[in-house]
PDB file of C-alpha atoms and ligand atoms in Angstrom:
ATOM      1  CA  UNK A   1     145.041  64.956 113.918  1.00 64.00           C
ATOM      2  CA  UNK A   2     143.412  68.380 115.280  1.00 80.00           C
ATOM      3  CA  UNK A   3     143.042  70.907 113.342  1.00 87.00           C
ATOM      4  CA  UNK A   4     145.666  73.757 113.852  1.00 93.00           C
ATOM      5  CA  UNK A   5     143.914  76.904 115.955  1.00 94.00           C
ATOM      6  CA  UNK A   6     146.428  79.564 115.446  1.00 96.00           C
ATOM      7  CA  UNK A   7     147.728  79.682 111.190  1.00 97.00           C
ATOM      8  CA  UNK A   8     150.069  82.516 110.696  1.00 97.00           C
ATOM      9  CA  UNK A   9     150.115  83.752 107.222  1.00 97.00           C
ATOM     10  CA  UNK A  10     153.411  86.038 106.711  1.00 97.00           C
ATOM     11  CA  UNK A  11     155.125  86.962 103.324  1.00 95.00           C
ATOM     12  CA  UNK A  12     155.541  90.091 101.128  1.00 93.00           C
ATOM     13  CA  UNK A  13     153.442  92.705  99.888  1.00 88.00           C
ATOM     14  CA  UNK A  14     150.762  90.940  97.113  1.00 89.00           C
ATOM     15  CA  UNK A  15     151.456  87.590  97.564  1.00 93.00           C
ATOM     16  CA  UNK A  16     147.787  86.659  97.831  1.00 93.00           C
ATOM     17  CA  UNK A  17     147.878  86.467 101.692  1.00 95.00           C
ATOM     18  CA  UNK A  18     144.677  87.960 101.983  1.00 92.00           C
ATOM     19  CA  UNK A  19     142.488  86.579  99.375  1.00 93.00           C
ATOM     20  CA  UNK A  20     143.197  82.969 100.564  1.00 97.00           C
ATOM     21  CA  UNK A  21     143.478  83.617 104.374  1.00 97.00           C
ATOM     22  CA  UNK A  22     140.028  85.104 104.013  1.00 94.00           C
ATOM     23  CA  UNK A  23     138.918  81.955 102.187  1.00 96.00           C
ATOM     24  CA  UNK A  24     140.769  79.588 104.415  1.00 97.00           C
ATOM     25  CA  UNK A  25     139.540  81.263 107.353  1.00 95.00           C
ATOM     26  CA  UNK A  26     135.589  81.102 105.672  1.00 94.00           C
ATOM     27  CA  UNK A  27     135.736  77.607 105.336  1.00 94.00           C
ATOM     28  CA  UNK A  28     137.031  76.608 108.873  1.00 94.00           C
ATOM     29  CA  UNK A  29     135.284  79.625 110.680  1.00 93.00           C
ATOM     30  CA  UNK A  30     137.589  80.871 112.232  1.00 93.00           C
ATOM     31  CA  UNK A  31     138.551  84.439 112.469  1.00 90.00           C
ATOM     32  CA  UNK A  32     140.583  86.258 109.422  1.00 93.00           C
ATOM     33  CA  UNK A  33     142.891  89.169 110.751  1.00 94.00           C
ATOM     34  CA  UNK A  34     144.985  91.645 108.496  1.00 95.00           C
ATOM     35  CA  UNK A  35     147.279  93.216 110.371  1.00 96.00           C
ATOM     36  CA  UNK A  36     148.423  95.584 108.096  1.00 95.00           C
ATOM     37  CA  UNK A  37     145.013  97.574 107.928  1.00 96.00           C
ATOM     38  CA  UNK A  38     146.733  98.325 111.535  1.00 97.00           C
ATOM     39  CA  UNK A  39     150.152  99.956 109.753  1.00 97.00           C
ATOM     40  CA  UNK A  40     148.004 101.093 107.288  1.00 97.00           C
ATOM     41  CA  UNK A  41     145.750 103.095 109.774  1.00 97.00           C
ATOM     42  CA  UNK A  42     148.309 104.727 111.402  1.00 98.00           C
ATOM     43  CA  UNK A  43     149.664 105.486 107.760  1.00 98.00           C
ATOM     44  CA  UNK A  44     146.721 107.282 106.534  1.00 98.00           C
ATOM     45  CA  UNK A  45     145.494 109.535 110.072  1.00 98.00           C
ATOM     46  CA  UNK A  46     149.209 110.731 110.256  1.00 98.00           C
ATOM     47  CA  UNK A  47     149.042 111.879 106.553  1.00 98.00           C
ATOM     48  CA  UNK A  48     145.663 112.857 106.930  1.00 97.00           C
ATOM     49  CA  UNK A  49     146.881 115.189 110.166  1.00 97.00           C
ATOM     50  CA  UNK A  50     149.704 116.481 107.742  1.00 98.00           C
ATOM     51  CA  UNK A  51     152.438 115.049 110.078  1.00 98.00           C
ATOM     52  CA  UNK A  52     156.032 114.499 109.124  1.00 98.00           C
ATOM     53  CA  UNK A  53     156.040 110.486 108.092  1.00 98.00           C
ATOM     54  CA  UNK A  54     160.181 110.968 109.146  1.00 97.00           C
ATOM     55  CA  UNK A  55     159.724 112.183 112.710  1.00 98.00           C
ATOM     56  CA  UNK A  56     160.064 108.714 114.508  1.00 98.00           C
ATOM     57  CA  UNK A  57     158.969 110.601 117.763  1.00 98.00           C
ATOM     58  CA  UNK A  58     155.270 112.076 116.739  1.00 98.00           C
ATOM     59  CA  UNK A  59     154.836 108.938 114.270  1.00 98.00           C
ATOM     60  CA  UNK A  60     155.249 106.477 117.281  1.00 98.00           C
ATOM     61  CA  UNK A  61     152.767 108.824 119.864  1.00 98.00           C
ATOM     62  CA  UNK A  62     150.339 108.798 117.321  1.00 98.00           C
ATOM     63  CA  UNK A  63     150.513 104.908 117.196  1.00 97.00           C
ATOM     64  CA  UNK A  64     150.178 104.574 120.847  1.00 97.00           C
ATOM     65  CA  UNK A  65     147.138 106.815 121.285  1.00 96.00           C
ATOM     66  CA  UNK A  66     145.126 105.823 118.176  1.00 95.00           C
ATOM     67  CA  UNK A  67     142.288 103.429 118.287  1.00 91.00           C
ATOM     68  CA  UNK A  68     142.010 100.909 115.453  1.00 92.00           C
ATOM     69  CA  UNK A  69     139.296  98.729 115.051  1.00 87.00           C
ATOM     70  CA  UNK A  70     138.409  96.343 112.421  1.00 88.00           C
ATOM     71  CA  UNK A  71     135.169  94.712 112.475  1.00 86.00           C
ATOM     72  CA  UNK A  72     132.719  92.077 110.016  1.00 84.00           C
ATOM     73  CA  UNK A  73     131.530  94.711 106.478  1.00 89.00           C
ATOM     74  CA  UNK A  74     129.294  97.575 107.701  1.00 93.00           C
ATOM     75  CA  UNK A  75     128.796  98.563 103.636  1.00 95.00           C
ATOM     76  CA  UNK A  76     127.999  96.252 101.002  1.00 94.00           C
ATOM     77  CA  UNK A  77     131.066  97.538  98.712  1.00 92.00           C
ATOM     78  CA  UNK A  78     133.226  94.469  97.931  1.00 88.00           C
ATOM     79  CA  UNK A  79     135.083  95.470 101.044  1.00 89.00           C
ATOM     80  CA  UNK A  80     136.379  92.251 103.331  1.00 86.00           C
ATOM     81  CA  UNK A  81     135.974  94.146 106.452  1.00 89.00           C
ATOM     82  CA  UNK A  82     135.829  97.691 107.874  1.00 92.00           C
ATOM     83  CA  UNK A  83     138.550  99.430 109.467  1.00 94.00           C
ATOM     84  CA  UNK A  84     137.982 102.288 112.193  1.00 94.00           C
ATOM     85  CA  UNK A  85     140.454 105.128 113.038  1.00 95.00           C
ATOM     86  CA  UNK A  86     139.427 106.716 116.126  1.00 94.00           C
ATOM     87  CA  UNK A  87     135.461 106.089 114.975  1.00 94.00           C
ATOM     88  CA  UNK A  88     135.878 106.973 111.246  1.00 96.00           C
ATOM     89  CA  UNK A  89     135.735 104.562 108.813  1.00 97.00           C
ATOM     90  CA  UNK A  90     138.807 104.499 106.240  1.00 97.00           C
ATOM     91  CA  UNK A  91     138.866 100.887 105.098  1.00 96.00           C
ATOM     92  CA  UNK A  92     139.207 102.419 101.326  1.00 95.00           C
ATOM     93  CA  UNK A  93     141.129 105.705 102.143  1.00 96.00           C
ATOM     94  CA  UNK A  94     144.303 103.224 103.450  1.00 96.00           C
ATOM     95  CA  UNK A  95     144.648 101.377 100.612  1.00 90.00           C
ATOM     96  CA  UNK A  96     145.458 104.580  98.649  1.00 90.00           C
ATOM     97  CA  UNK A  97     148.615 104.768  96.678  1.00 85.00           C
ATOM     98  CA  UNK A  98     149.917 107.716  99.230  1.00 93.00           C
ATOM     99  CA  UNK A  99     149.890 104.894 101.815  1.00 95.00           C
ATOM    100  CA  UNK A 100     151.275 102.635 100.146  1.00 87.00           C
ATOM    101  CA  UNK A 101     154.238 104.800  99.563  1.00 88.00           C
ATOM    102  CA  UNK A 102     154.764 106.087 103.095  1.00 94.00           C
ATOM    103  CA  UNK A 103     153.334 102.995 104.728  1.00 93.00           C
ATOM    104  CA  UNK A 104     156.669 101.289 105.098  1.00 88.00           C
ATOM    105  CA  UNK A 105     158.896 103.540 107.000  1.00 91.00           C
ATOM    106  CA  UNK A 106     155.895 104.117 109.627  1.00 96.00           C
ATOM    107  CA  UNK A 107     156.130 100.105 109.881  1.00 93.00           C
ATOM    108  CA  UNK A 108     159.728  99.956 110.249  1.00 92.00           C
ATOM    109  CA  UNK A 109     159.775 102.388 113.494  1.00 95.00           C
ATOM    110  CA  UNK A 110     159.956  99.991 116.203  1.00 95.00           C
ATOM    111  CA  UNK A 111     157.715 101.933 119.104  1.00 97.00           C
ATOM    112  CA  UNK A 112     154.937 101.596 116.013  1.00 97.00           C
ATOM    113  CA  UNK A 113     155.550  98.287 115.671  1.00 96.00           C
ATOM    114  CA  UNK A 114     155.479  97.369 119.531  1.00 97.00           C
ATOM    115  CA  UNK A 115     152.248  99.284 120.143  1.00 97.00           C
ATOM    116  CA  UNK A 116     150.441  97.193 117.267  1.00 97.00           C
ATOM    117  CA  UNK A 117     152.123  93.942 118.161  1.00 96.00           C
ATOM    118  CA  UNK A 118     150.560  94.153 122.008  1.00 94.00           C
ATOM    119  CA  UNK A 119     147.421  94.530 120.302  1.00 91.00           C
ATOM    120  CA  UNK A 120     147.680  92.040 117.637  1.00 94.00           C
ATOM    121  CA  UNK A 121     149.012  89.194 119.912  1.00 94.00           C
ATOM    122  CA  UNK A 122     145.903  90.055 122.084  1.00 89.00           C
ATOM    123  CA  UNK A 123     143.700  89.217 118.986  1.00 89.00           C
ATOM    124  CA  UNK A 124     145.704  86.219 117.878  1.00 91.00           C
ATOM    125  CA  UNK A 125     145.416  84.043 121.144  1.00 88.00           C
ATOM    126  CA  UNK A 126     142.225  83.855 121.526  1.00 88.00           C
ATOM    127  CA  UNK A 127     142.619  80.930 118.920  1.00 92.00           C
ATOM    128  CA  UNK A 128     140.653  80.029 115.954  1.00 93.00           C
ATOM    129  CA  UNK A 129     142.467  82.974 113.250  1.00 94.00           C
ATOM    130  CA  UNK A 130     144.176  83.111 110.663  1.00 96.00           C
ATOM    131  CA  UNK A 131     146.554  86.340 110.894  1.00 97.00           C
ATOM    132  CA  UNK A 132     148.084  87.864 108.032  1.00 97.00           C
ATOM    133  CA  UNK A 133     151.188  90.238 107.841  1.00 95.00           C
ATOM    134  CA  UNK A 134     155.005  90.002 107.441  1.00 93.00           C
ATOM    135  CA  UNK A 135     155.900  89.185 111.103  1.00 94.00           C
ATOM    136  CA  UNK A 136     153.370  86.646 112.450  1.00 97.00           C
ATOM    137  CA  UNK A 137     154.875  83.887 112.225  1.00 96.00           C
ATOM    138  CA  UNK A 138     158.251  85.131 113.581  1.00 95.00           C
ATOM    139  CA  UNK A 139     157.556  87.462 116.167  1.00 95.00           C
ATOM    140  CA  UNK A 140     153.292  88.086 117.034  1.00 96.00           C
ATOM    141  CA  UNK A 141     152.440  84.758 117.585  1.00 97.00           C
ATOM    142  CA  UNK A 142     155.753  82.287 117.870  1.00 96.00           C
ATOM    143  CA  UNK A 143     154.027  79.546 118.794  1.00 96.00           C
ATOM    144  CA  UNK A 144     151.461  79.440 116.353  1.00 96.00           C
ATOM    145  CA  UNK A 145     150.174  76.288 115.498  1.00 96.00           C
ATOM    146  CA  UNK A 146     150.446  76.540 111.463  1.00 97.00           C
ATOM    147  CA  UNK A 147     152.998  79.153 109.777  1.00 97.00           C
ATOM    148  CA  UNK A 148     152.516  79.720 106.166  1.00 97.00           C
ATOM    149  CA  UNK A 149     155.060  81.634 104.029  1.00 97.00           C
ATOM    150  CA  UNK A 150     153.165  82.747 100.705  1.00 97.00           C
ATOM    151  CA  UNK A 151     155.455  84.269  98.099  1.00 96.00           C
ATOM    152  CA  UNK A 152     155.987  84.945  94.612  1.00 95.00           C
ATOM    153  CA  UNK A 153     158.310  87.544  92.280  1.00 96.00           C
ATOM    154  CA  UNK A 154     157.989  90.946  92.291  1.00 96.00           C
ATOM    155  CA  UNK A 155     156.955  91.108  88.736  1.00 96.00           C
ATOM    156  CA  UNK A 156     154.134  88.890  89.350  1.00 94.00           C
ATOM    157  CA  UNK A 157     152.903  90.925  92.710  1.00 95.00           C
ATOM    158  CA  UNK A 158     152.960  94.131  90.912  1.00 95.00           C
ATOM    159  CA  UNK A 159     150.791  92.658  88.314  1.00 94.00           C
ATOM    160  CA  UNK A 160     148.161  91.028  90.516  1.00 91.00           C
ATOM    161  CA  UNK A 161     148.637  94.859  92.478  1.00 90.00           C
ATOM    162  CA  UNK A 162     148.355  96.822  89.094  1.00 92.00           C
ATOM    163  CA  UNK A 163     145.080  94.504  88.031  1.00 91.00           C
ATOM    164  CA  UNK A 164     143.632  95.302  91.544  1.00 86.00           C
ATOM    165  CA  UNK A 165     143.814  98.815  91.315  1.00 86.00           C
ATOM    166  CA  UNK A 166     142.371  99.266  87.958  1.00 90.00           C
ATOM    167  CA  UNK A 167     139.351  97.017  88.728  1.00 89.00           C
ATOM    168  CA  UNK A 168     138.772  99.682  91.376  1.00 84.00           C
ATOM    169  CA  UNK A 169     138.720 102.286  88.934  1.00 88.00           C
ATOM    170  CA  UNK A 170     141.958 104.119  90.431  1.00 84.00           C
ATOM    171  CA  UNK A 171     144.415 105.015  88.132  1.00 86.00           C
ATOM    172  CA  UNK A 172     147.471 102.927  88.139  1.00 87.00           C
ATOM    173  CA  UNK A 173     150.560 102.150  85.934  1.00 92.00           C
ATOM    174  CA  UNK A 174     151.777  99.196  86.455  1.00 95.00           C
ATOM    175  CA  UNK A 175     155.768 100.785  85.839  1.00 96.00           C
ATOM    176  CA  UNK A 176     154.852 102.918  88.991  1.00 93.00           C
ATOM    177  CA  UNK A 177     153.782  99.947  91.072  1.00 92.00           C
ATOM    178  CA  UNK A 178     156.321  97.775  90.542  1.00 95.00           C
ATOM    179  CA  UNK A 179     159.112 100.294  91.427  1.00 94.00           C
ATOM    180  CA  UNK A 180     156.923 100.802  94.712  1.00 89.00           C
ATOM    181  CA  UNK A 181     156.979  97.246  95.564  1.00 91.00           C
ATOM    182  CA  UNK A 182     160.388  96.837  95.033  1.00 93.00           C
ATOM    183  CA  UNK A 183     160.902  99.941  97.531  1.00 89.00           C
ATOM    184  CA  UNK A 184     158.289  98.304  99.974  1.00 84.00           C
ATOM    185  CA  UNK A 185     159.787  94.783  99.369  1.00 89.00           C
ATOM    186  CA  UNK A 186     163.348  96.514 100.662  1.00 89.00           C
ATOM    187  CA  UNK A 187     162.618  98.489 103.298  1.00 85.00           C
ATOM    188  CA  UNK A 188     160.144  95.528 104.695  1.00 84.00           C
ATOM    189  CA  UNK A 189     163.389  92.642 104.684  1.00 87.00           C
ATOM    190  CA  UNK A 190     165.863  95.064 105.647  1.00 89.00           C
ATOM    191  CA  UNK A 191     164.611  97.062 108.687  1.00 84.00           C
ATOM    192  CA  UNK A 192     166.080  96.221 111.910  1.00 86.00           C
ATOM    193  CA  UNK A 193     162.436  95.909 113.487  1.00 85.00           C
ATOM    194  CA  UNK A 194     160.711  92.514 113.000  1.00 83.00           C
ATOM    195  CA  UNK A 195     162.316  92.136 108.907  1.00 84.00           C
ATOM    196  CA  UNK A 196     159.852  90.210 106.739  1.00 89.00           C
ATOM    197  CA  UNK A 197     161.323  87.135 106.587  1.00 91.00           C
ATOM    198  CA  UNK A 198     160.386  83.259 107.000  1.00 95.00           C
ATOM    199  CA  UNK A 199     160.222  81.838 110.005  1.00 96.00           C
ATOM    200  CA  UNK A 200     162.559  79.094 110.447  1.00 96.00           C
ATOM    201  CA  UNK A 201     159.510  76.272 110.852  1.00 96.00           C
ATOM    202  CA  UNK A 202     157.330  78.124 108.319  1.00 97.00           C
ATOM    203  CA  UNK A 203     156.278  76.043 105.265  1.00 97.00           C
ATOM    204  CA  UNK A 204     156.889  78.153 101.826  1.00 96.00           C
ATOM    205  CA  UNK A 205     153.933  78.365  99.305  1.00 96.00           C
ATOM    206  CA  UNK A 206     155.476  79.823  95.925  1.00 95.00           C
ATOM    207  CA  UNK A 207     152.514  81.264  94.190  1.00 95.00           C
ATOM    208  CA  UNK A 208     153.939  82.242  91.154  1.00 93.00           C
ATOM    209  CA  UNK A 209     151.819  81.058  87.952  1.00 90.00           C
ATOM    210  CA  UNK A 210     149.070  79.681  90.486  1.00 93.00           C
ATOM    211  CA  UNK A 211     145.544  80.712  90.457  1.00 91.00           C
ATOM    212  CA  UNK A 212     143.964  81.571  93.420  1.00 92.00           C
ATOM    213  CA  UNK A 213     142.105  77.876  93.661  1.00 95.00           C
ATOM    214  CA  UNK A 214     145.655  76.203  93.240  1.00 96.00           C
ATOM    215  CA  UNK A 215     147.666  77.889  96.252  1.00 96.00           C
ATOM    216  CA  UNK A 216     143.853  77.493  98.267  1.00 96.00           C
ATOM    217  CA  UNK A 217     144.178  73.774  97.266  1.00 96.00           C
ATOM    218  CA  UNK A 218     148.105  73.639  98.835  1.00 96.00           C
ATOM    219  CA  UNK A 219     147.277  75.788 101.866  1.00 96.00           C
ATOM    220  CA  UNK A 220     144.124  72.957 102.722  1.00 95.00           C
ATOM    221  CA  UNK A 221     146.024  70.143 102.259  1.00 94.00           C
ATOM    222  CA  UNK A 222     148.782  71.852 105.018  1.00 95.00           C
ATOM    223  CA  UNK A 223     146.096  72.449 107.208  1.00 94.00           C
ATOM    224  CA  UNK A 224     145.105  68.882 107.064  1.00 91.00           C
ATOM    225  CA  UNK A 225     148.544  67.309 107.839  1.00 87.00           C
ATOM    226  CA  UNK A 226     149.132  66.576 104.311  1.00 59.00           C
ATOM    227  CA  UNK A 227     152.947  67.868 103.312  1.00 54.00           C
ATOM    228  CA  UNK A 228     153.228  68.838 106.877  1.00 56.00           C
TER     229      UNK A 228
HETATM  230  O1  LIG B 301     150.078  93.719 103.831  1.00 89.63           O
HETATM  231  P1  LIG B 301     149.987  95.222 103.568  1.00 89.63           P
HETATM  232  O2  LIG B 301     150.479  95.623 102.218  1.00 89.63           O
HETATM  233  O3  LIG B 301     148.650  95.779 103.872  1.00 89.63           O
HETATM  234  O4  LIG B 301     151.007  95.848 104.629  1.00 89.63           O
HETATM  235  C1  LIG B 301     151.225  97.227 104.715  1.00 89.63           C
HETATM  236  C2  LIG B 301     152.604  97.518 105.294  1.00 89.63           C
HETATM  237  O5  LIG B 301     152.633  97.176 106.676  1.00 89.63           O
HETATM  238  C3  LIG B 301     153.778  96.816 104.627  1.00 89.63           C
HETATM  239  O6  LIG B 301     154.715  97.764 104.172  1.00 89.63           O
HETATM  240  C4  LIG B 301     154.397  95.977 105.684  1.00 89.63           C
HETATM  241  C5  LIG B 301     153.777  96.417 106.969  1.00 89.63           C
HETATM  242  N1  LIG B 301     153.392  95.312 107.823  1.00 89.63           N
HETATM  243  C6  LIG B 301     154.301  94.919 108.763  1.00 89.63           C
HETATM  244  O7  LIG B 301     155.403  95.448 108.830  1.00 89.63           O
HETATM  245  N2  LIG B 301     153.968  93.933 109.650  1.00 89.63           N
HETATM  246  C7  LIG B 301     152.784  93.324 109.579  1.00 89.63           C
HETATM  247  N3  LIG B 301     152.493  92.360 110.455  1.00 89.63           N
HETATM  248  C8  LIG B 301     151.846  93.695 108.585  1.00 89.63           C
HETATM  249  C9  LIG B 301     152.186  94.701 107.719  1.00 89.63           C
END
């Protein structure tokens, strides 16, 4: 059996999708993509810029006309890759707390999401990648040759989201974060635009109570046929 080129990795927010795509993609070399550092970009310039995260209009022209690029670590800092805005680096600034509270509505605007999707599907069939996000397997890359669906409760996110924080040295309670999540977690499944959801030949990891090794050890054995 050949080894699937194109694994989609979709599910919600903290579900682990990009600890063990990064690993999965490591060990078969292939490519590992997140595309919400894309949402996330687009998130952070238009707060950074001061621009009103409810005006669909100047939210969408500023997704259009921005240049994101992500790219192997330029700084030995734990990061997994770096992320460019327009030239600047701000792989840490989007994975503040301010982004992850607006980053949801920019992602449900569906001229954002068509922009990024032209660009991701570029990325995505050139084979060999594992892609991460929340529409992948459903509407980026449909014919993708391995769809994962990683999920897990909301309690359980916002912990592994709380513990991430902290071991940054942010501030975080974990009270906070959950009620975010659930916010995210609603917005994401409910927008008209792409909704976070399974797709209907996905294969559904549930991750809750696994370590990381565990769901790594499920995802391998999909990618080799096993349970497929
Ligand atoms: O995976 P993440 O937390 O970095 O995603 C940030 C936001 O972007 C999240 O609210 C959902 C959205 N997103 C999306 O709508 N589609 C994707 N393919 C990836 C992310």
């Amino acid at each position: 059996m050949t080894k699937p080129s194109t694994i989609s990795m979709d599910g919600p927010a903290a579900a682990g999708k990009s600890t063990i795509a990064e690993l999965l993609a490591e060990q078969l070399g292939y490519t590992y993509f997140d595309t919400g550092v894309m949402y996330r970009a687009v998130t952070w310039v238009a707060l950074e810029r001061g621009l009103d995260i409810a005006d669909e209009e100047t939210i969408t022209a500023l997704a259009e006309k921005i240049k994101i690029d992500v790219t192997r670590p330029t700084v030995d800092d734990g990061r997994q890759y770096t992320v460019y805005a327009d030239g600047t680096d701000v792989t840490w600034q989007i994975r503040r707390p301010e982004v992850d509270a607006n980053v949801s509505p920019v992602s449900a605007y569906p001229g954002v999401r068509a922009a990024l999707t032209v660009q991701q599907r570029r990325i995505g069939q050139r084979g060999r990648i594992v892609m991460v996000g929340r529409d992948i397997g459903t509407v980026v890359l449909p014919d993708a040759n391995l769809k994962i669906y990683l999920d897990a409760s909301v309690e359980e996110r916002a912990r592994r989201r709380y513990l991430e924080v902290r071991e940054r040295g942010q501030p975080a309670e974990y009270e906070e974060i959950l009620e975010t999540m659930r916010r995210r977690d609603k917005i994401d499944s409910e927008r008209e635009a792409a909704p976070l959801r399974p797709a209907d030949d996905a294969i559904i990891v549930d991750t809750d109570g696994l370590s990381i090794e565990q769901v790594l050890a499920k995802v391998e054995d999909l990618v080799r046929g096993k349970d497929r």
